[in-house]
PDB file of C-alpha atoms in Angstrom:
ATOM      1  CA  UNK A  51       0.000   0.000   0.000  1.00 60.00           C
ATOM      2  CA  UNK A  52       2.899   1.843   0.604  1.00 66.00           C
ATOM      3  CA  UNK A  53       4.726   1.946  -2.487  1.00 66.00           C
ATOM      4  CA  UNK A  54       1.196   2.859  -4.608  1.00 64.00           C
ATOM      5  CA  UNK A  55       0.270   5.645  -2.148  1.00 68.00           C
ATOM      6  CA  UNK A  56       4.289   6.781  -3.170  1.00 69.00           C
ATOM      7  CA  UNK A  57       3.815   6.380  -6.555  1.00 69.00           C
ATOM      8  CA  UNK A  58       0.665   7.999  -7.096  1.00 70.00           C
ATOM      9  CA  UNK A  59       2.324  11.187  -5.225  1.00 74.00           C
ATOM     10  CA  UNK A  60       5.633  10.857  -7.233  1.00 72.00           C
ATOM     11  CA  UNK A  61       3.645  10.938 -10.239  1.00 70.00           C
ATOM     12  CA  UNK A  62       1.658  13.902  -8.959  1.00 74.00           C
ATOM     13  CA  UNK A  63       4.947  15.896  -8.316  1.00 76.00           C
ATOM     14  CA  UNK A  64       6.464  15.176 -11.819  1.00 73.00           C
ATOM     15  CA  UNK A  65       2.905  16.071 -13.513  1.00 69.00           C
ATOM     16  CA  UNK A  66       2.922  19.731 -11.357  1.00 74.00           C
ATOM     17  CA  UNK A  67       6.632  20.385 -11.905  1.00 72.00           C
ATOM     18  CA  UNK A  68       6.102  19.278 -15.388  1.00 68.00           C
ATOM     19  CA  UNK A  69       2.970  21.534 -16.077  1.00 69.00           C
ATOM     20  CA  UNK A  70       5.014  24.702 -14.519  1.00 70.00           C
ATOM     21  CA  UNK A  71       7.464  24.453 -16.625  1.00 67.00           C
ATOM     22  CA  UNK A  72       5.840  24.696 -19.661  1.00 67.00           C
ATOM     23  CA  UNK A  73       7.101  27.384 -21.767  1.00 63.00           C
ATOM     24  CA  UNK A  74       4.201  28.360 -24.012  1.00 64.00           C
ATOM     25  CA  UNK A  75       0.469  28.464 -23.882  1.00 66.00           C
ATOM     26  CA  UNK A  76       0.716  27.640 -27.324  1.00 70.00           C
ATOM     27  CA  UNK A  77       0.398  23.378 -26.995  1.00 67.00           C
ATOM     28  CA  UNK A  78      -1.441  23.914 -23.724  1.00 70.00           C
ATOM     29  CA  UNK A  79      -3.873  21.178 -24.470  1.00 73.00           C
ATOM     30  CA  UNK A  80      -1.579  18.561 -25.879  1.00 72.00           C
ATOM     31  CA  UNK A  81       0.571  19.052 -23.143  1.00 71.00           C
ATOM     32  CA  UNK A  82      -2.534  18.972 -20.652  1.00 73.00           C
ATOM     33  CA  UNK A  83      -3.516  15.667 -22.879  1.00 76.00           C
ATOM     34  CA  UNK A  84       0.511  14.272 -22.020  1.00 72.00           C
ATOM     35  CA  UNK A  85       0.499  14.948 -19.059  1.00 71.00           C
ATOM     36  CA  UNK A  86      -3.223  13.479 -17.625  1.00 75.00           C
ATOM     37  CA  UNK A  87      -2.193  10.697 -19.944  1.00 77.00           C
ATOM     38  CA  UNK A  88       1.166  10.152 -18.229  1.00 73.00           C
ATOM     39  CA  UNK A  89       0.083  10.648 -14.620  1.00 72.00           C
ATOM     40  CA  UNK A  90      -3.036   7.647 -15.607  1.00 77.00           C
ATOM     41  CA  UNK A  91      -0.849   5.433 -16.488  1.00 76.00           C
ATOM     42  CA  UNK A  92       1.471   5.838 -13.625  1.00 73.00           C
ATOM     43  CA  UNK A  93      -1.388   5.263 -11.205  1.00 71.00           C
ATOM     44  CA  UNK A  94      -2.289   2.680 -13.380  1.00 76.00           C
ATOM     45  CA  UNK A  95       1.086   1.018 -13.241  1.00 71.00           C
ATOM     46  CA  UNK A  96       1.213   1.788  -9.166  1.00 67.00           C
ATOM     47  CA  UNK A  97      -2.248   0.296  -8.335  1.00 67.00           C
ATOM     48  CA  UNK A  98      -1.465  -2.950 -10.870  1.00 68.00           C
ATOM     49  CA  UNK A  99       1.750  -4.048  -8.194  1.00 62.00           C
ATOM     50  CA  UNK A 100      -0.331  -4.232  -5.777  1.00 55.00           C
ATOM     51  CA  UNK A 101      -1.996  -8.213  -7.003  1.00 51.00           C
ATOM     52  CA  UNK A 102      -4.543  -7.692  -4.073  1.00 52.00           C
ATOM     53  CA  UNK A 103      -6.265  -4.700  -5.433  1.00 50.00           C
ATOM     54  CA  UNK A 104      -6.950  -6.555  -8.595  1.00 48.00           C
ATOM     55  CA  UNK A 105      -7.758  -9.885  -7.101  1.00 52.00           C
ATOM     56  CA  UNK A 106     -11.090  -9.866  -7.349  1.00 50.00           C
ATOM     57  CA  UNK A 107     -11.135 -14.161  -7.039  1.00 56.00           C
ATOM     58  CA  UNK A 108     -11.615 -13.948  -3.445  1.00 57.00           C
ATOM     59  CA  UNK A 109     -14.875 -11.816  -3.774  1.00 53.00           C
ATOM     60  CA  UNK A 110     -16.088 -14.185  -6.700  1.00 57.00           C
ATOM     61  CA  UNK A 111     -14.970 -17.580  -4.952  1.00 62.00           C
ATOM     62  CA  UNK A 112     -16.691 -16.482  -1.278  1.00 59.00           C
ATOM     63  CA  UNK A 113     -17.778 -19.079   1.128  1.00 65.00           C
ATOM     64  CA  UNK A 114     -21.191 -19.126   1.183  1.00 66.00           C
ATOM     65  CA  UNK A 115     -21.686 -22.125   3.438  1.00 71.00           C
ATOM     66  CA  UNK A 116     -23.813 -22.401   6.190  1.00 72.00           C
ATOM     67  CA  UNK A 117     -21.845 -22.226   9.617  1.00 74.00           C
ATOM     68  CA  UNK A 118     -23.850 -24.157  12.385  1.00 76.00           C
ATOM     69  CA  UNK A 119     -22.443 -23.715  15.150  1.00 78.00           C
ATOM     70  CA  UNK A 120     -25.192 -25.162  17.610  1.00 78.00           C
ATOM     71  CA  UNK A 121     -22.505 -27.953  18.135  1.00 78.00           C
ATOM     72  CA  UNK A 122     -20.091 -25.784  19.908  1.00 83.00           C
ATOM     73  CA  UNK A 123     -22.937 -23.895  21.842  1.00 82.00           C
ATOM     74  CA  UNK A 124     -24.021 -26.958  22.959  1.00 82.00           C
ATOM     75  CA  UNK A 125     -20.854 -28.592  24.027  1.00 83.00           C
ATOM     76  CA  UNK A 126     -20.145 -25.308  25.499  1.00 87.00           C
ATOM     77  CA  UNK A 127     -23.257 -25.715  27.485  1.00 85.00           C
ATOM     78  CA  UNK A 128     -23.004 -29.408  28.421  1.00 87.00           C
ATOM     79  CA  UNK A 129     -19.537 -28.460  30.216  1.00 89.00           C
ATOM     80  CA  UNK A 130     -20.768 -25.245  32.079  1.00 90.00           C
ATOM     81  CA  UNK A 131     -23.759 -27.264  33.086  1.00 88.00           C
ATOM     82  CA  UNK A 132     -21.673 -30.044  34.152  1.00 89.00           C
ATOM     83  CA  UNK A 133     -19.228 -27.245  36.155  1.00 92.00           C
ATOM     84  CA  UNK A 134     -22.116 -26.221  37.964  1.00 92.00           C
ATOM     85  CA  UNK A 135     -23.256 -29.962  38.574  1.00 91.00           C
ATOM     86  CA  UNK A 136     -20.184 -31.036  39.782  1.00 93.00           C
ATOM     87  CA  UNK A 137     -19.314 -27.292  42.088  1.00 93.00           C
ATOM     88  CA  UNK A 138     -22.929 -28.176  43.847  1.00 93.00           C
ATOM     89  CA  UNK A 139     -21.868 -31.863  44.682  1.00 92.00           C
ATOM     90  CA  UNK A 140     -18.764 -31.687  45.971  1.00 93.00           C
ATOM     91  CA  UNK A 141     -20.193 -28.533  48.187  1.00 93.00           C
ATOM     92  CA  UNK A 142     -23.182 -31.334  49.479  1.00 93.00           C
ATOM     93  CA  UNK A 143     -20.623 -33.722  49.702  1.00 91.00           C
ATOM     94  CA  UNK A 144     -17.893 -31.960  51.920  1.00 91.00           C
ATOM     95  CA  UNK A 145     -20.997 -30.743  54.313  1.00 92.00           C
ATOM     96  CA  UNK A 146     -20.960 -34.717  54.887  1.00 89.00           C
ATOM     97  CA  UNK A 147     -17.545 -35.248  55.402  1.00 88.00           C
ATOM     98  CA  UNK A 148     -16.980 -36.837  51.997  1.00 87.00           C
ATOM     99  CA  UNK A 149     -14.267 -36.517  49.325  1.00 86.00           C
ATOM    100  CA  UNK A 150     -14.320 -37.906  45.996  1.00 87.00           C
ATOM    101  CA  UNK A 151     -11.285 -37.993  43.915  1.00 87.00           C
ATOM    102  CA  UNK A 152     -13.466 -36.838  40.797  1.00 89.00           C
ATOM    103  CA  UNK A 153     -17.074 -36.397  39.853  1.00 91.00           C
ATOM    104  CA  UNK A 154     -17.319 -37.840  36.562  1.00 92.00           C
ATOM    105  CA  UNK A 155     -20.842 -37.090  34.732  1.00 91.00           C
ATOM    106  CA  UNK A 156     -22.876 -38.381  31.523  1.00 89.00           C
ATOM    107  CA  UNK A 157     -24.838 -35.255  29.914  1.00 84.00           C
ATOM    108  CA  UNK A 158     -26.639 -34.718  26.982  1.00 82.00           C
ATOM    109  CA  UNK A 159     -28.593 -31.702  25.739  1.00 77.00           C
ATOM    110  CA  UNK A 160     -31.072 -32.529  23.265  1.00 78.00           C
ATOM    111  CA  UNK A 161     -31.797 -30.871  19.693  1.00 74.00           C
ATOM    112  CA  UNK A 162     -34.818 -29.141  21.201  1.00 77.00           C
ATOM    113  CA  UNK A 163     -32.210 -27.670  24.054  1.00 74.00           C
ATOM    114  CA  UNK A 164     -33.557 -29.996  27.048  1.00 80.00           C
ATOM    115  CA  UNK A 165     -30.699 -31.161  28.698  1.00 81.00           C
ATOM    116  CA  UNK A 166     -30.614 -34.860  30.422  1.00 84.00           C
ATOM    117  CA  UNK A 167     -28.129 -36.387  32.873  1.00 86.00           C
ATOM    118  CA  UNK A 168     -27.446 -40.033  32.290  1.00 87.00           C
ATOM    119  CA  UNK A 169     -25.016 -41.070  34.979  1.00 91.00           C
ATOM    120  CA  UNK A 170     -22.703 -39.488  37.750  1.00 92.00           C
ATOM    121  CA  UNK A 171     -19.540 -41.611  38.622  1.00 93.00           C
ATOM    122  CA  UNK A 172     -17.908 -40.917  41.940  1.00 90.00           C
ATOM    123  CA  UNK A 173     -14.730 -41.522  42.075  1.00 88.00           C
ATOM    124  CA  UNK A 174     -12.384 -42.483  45.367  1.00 85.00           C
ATOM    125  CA  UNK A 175      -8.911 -43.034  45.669  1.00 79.00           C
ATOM    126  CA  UNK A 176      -8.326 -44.213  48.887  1.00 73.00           C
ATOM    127  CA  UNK A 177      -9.776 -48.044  50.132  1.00 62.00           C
ATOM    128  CA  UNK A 178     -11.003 -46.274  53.244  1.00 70.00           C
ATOM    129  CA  UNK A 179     -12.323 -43.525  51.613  1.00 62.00           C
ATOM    130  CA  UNK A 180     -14.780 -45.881  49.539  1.00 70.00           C
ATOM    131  CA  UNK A 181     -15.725 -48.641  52.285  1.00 69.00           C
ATOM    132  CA  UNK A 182     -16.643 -45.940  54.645  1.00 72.00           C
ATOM    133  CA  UNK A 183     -18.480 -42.936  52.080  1.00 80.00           C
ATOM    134  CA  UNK A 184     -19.957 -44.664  49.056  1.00 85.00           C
ATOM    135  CA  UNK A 185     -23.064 -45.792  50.185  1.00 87.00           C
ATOM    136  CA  UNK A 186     -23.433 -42.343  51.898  1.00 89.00           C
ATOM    137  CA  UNK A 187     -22.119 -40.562  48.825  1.00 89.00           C
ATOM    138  CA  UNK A 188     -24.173 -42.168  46.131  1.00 89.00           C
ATOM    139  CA  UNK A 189     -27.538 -41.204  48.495  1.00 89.00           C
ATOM    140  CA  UNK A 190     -26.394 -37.482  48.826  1.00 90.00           C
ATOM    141  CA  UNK A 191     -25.834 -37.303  44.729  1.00 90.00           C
ATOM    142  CA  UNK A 192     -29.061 -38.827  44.338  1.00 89.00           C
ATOM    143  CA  UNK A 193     -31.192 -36.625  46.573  1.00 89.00           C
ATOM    144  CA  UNK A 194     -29.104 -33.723  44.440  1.00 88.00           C
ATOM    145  CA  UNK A 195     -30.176 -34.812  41.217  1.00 87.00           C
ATOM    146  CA  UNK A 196     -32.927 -36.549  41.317  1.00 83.00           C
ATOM    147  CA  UNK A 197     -34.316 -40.571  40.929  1.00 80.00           C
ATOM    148  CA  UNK A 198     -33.994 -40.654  37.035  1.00 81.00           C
ATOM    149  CA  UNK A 199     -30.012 -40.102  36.766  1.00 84.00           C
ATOM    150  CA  UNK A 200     -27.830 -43.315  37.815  1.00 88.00           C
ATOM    151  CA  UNK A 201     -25.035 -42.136  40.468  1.00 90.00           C
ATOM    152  CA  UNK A 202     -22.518 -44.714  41.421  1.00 88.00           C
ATOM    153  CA  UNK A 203     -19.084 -44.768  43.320  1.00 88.00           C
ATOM    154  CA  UNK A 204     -16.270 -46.871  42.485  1.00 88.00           C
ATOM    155  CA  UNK A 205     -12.363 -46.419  43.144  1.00 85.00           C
ATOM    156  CA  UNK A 206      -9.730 -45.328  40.821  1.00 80.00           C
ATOM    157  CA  UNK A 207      -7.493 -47.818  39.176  1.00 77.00           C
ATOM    158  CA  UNK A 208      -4.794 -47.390  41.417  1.00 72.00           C
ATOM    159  CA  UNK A 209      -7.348 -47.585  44.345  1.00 62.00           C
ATOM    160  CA  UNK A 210      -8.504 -51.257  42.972  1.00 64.00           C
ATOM    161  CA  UNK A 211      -4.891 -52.437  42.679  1.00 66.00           C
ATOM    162  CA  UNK A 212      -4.627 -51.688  46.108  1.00 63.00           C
ATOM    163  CA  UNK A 213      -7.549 -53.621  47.342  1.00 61.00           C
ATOM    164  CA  UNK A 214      -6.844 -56.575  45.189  1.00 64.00           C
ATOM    165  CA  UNK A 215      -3.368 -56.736  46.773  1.00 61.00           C
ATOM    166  CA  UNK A 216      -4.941 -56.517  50.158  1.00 59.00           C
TER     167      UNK A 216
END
C-alpha cells in the first residue's frame, strides 16, 4: 500500500513540476492531454503491483456455506452445566464429610435444548475412603439430582490395585 500511495504522489509531483514548466500556452492542451495521460498510467502502473487490489477471485470464490455452530454452543453448554453440577456436589458432599477424587458425569442436551443427565460416577482413591463414604455418597448425589439419573461410586485404578493386593 505503501509503495502505490508513493507512486501515485511521485507521479503527482512530476505532472505539477512538469505543467510549470511549460514554456508556451501555445500546446497547452496537448501538453494537458501528455500529461493526464502520463500521470493515468502511472497510477495505473502503481495500483497494478499491488496483485490484491486486482484480485477480485476472493470476492467471486466467497464461502457461502452455512456455519452451524449449535454444536459448539451446545458442548459449550453441556460443560458449564456439568461445572455447575459437579461445584454443587462436591459442596453437598464436603458438608458430609466426603471426598471424591473426581465427579465424573454423563450429559446430553437434546436438539430441542432440554438437557438430560445419564449417569454421575464418583470416584475415590483411597480403600477407606470408599468402604466408609460410598453408600453415603451415592444417596447425597441422588437426593441432588434426582431418581432418574444413575449415580454410582467406584475407586480409581490405582485404588482397585490396592484392594486386590490386600
Amino acid at each position: 500500500m505503501k509503495e502505490m500511495l508513493f507512486s501515485i504522489c511521485a507521479a503527482a509531483v512530476i505532472t505539477a513540476i512538469y505543467k510549470a514548466l511549460i514554456p508556451s500556452d501555445k500546446f497547452s492542451a496537448q501538453i494537458k492531454l501528455l500529461v493526464a495521460c502520463f500521470f493515468a498510467v502511472s497510477v495505473i502502473n502503481a495500483v497494478s503491483g499491488l496483485n490484491a487490489a486486482w484480485d477480485f477471485s476472493d470476492i467471486l470464490a466467497a464461502d457461502t456455506s452455512y456455519n452451524d455452530y449449535t454444536v459448539q454452543v451446545f458442548g459449550i453448554a453441556e460443560e458449564k452445566t456439568a461445572d455447575a453440577l459437579r461445584n454443587v456436589i462436591y459442596e453437598k458432599l464436603a458438608e458430609e464429610g466426603i471426598f471424591p477424587d473426581k465427579i465424573y458425569i454423563d450429559m446430553n442436551i437434546s436438539s430441542g435444548g432440554t438437557i438430560s443427565i445419564s449417569e454421575i460416577k464418583l470416584v475415590f482413591g483411597s480403600v477407606s475412603d470408599f468402604d466408609s463414604y460410598a453408600q453415603r455418597a451415592v444417596t447425597v448425589t441422588g437426593h441432588i439430582v434426582g431418581s432418574g439419573t444413575g449415580v454410582t461410586a467406584e475407586l480409581a485404578p490405582q485404588a482397585k490395585k490396592e484392594r486386590e493386593g490386600q
